[in-house]
PDB file of C-alpha atoms in Angstrom:
ATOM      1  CA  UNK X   1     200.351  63.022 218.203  1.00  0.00           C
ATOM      2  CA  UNK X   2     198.021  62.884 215.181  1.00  0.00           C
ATOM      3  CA  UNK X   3     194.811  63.197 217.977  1.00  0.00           C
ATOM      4  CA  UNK X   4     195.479  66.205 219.122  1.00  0.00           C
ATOM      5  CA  UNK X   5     194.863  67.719 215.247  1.00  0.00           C
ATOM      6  CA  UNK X   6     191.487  68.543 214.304  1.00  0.00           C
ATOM      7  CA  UNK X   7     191.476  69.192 210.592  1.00  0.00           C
ATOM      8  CA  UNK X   8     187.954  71.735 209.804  1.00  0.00           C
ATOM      9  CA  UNK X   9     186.152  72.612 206.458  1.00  0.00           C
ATOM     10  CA  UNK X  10     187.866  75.598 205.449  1.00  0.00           C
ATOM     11  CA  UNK X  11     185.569  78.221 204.397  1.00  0.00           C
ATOM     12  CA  UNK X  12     185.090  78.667 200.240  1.00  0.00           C
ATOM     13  CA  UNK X  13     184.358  81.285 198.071  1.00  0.00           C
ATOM     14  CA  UNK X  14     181.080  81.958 197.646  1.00  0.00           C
ATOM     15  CA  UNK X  15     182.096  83.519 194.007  1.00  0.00           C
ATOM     16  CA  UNK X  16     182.348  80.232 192.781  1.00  0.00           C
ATOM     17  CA  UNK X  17     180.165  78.091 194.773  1.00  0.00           C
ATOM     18  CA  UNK X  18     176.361  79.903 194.957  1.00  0.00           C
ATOM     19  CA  UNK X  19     173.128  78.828 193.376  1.00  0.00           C
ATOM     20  CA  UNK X  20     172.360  79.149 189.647  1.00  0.00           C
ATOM     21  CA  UNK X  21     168.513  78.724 189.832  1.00  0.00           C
ATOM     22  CA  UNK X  22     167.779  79.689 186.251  1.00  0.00           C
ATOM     23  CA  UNK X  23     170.505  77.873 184.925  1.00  0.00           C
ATOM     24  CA  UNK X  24     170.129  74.935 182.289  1.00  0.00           C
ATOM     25  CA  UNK X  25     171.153  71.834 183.698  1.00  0.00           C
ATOM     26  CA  UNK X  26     173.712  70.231 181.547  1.00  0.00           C
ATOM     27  CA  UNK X  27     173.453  67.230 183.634  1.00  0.00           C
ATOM     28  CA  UNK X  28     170.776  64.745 185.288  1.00  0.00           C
ATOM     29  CA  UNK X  29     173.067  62.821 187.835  1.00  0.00           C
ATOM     30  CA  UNK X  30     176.305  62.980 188.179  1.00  0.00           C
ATOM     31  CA  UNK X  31     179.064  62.154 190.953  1.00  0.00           C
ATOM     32  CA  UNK X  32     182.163  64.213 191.132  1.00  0.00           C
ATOM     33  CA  UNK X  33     185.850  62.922 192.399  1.00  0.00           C
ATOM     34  CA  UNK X  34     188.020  60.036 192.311  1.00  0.00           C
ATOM     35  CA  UNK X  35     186.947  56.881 191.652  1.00  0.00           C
ATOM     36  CA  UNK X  36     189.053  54.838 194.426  1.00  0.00           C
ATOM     37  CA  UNK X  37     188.068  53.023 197.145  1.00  0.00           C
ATOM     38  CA  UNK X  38     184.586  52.150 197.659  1.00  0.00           C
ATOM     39  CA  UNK X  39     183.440  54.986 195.016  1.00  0.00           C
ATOM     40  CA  UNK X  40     184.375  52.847 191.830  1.00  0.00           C
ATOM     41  CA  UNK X  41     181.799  50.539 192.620  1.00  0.00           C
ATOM     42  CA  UNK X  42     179.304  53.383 192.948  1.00  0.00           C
ATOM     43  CA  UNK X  43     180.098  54.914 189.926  1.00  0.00           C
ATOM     44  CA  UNK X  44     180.167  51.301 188.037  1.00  0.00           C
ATOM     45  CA  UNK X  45     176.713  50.809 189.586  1.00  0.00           C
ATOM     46  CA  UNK X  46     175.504  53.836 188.238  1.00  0.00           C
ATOM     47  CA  UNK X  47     177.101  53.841 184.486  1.00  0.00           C
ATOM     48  CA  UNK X  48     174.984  50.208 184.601  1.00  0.00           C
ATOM     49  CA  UNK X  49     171.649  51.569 185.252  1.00  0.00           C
ATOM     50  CA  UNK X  50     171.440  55.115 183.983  1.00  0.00           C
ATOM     51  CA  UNK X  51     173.915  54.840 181.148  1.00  0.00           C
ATOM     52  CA  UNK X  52     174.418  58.668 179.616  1.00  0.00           C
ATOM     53  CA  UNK X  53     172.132  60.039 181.779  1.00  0.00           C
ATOM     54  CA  UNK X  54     174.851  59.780 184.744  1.00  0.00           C
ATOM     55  CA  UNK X  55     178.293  61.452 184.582  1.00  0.00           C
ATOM     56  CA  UNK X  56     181.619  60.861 186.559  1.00  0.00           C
ATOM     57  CA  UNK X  57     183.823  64.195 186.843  1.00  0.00           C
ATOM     58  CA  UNK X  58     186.653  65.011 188.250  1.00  0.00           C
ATOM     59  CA  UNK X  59     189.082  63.577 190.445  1.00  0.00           C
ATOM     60  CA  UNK X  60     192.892  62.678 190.067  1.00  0.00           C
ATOM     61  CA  UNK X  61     193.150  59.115 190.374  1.00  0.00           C
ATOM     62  CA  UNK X  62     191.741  58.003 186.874  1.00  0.00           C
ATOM     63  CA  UNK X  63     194.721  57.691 184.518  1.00  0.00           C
ATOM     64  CA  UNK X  64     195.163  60.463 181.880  1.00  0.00           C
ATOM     65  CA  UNK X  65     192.351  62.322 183.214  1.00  0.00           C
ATOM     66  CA  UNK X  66     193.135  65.857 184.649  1.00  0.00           C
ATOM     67  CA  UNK X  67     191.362  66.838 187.383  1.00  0.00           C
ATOM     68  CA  UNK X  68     188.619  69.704 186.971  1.00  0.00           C
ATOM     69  CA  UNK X  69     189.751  73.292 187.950  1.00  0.00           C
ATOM     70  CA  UNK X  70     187.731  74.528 190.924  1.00  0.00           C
ATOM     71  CA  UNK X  71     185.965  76.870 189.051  1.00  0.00           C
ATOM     72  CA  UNK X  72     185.353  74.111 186.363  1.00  0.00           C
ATOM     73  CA  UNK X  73     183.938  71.901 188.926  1.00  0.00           C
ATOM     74  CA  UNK X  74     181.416  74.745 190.633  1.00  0.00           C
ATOM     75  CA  UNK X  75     180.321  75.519 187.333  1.00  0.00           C
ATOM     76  CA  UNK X  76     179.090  71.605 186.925  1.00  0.00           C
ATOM     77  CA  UNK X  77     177.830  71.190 189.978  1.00  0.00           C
ATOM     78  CA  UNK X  78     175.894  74.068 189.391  1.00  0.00           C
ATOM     79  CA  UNK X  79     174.346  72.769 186.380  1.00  0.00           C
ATOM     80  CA  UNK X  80     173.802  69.441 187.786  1.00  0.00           C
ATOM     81  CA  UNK X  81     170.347  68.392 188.878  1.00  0.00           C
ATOM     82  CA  UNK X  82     171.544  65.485 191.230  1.00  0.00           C
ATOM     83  CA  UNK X  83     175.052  64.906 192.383  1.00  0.00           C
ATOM     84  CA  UNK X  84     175.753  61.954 194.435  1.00  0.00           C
ATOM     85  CA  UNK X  85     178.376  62.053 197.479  1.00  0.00           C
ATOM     86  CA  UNK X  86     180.371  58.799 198.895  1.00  0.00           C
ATOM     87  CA  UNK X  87     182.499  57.628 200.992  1.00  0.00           C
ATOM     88  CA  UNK X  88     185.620  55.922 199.670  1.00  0.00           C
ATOM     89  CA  UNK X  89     186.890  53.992 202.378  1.00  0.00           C
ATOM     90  CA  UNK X  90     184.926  51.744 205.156  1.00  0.00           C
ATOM     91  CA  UNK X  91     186.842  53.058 207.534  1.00  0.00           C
ATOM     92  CA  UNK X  92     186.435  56.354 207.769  1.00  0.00           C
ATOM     93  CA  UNK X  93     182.836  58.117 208.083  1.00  0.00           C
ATOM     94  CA  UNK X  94     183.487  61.970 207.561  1.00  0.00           C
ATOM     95  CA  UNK X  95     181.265  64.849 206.429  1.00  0.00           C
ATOM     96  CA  UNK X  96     182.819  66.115 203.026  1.00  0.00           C
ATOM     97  CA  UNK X  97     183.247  69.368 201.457  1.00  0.00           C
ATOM     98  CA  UNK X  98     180.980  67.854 198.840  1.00  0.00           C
ATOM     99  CA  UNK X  99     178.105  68.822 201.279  1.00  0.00           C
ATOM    100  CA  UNK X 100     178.911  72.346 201.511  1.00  0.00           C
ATOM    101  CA  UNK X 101     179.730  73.040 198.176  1.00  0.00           C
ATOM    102  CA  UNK X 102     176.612  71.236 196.557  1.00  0.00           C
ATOM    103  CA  UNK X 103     174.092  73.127 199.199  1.00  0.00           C
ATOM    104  CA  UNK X 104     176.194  76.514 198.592  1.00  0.00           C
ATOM    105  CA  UNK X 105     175.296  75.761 194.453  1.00  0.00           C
ATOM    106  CA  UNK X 106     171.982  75.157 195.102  1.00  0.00           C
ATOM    107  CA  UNK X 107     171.983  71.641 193.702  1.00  0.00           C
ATOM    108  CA  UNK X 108     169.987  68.811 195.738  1.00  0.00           C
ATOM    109  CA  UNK X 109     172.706  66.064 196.953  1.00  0.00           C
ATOM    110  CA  UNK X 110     172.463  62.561 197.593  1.00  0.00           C
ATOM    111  CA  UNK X 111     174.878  61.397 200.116  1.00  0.00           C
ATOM    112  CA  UNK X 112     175.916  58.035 201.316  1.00  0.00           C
ATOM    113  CA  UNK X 113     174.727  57.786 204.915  1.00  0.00           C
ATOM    114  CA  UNK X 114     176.819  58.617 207.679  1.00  0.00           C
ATOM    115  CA  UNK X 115     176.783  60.230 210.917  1.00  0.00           C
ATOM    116  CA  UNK X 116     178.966  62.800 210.516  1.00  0.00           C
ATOM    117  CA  UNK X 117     176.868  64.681 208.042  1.00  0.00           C
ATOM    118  CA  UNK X 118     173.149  63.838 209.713  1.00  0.00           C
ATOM    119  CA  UNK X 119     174.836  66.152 212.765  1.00  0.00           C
ATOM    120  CA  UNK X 120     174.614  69.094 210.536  1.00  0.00           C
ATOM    121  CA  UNK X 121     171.726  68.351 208.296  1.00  0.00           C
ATOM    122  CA  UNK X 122     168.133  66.169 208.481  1.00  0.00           C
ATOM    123  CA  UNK X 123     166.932  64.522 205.479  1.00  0.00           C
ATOM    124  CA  UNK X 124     164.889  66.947 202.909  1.00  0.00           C
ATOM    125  CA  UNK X 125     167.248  69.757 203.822  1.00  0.00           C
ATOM    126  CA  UNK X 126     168.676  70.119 200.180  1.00  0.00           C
ATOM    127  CA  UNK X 127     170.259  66.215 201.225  1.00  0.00           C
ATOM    128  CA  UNK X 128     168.692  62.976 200.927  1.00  0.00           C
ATOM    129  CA  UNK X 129     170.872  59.803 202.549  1.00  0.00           C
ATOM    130  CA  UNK X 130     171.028  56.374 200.925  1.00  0.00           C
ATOM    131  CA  UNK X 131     172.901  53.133 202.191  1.00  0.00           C
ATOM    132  CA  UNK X 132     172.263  50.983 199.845  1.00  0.00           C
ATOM    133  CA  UNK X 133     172.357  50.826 195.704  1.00  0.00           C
ATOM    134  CA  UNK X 134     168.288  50.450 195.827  1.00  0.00           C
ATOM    135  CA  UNK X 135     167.680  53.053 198.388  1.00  0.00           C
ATOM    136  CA  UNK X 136     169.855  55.523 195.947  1.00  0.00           C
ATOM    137  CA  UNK X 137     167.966  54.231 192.575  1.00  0.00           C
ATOM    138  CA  UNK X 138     164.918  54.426 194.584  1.00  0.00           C
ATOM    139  CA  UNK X 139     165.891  58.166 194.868  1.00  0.00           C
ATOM    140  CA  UNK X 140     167.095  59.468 191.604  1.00  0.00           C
ATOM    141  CA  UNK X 141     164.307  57.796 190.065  1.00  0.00           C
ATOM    142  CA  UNK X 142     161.930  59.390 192.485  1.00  0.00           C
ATOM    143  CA  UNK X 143     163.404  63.226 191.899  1.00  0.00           C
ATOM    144  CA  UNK X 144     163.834  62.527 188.385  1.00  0.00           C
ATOM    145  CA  UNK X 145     160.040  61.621 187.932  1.00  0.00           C
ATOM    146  CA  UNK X 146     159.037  64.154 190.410  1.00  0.00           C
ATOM    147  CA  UNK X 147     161.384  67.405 189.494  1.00  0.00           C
ATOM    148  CA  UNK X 148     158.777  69.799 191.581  1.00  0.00           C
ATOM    149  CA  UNK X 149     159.984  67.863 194.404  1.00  0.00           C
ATOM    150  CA  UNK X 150     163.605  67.804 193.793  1.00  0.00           C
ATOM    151  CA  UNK X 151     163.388  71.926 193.875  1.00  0.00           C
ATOM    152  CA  UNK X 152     161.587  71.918 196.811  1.00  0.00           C
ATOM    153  CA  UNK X 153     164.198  70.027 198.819  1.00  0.00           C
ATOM    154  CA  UNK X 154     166.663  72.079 197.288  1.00  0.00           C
ATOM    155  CA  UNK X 155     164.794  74.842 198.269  1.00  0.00           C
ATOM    156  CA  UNK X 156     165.043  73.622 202.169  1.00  0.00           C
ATOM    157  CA  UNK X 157     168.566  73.344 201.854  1.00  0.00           C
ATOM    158  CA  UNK X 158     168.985  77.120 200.181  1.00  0.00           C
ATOM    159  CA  UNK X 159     166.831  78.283 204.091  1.00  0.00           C
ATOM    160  CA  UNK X 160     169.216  75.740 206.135  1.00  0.00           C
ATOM    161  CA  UNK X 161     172.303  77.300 203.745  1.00  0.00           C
ATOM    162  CA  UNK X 162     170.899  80.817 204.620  1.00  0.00           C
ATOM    163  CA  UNK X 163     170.257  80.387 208.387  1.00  0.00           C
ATOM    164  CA  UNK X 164     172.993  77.887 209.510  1.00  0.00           C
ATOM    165  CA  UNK X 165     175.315  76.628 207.092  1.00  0.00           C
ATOM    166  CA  UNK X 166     176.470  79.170 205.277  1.00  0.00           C
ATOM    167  CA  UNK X 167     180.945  78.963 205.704  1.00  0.00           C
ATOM    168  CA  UNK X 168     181.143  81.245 209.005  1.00  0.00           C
ATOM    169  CA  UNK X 169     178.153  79.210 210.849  1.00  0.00           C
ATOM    170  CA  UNK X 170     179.435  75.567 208.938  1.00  0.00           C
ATOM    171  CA  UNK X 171     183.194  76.393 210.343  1.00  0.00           C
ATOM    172  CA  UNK X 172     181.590  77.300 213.726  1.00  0.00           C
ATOM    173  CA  UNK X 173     179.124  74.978 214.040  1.00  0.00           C
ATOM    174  CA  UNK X 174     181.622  72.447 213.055  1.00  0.00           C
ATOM    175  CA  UNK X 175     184.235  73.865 215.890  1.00  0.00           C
ATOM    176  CA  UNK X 176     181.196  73.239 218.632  1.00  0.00           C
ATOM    177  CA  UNK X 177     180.628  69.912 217.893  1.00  0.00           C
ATOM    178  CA  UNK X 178     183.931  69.347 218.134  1.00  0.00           C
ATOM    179  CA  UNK X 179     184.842  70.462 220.669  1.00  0.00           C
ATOM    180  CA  UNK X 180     181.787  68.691 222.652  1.00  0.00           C
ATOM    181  CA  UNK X 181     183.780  64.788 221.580  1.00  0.00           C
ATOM    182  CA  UNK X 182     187.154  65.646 222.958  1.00  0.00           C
ATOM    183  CA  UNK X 183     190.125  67.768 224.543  1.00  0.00           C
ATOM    184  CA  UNK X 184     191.746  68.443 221.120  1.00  0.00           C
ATOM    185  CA  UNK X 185     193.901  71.514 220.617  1.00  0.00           C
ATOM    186  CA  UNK X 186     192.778  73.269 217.096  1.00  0.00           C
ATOM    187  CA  UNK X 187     195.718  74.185 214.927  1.00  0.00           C
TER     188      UNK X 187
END
């Protein structure tokens, strides 16, 4: 009876995910997690065009690679100018942690398009979506050209972090639309 579970974003510490807005970036792109699935083509994609200027972290599938402590990983992301979310299966369209945790560090996010996510937040709210390998390049390249602009979306994510997304509104909000699609009983 797997459909009557509705598994929701737990809520995270904001001690180790929040904004570091006078921190140095230590890098200019980079995607965090596994590389399975759909992802490894991403991140080959990526290692092609922007060479040492984009970094993989993280994630337990890649052999003899331990994967980064949690506090490890919100210190990156933290110190990343663009990190880039995907999905890693076809099948399944979901609205990651990823999202949370890369408004919550104050770090503008570039997420593979889905519909799961564009419930919660439009386009220039700290998030910009891409479907496509040119629609992505044709956004890092933009925000890496333009770095005024890449604040000030990250800036309209911080006010949509503040106002509604913040973990008690995200695990709320995320209850109510839930609830809206079906009958399930929450666990």
């Amino acid at each position: 009876h797997t459909e009557k579970v509705v598994f929701h974003p737990t809520i995270f510490d904001p001690a180790i995910f929040y904004p570091e807005p006078n921190g140095i970036p230590r890098y200019e792109i980079a995607l965090f997690g596994s590389s399975v699935g759909r992802r490894r083509g991403w991140i080959d994609l990526l290692k092609s065009r922007y060479g040492d200027r984009f970094h993989h972290l993280g994630g337990v599938y890649e052999q003899d690679r331990a994967p980064l402590p949690i506090a490890d990983y919100a210190n990156a992301l933290r110190h990343t100018k663009i990190c880039i979310n995907t999905q890693t299966y076809p099948f399944r369209s979901q609205c990651k942690g990823k999202v949370r945790e890369a408004l919550g560090c104050g770090v503008l996010l570039l997420e593979e398009d889905n519909p799961e996510t564009r419930l919660l937040l439009a386009p220039g709210e700290g998030i910009e979506y891409f479907d496509s390998p040119e629609k992505l390049f044709s956004l890092i390249d933009c925000y890496l050209a333009d770095d005024k602009k890449r604040q000030q979306t990250v800036i309209q994510g911080q006010k949509a972090w503040i106002t509604r997304m913040n973990p008690l509104s995200w695990t709320k909000q995320v209850f109510e639309l839930l609830s809206l699609g079906s009958k399930s009983h929450y666990v």
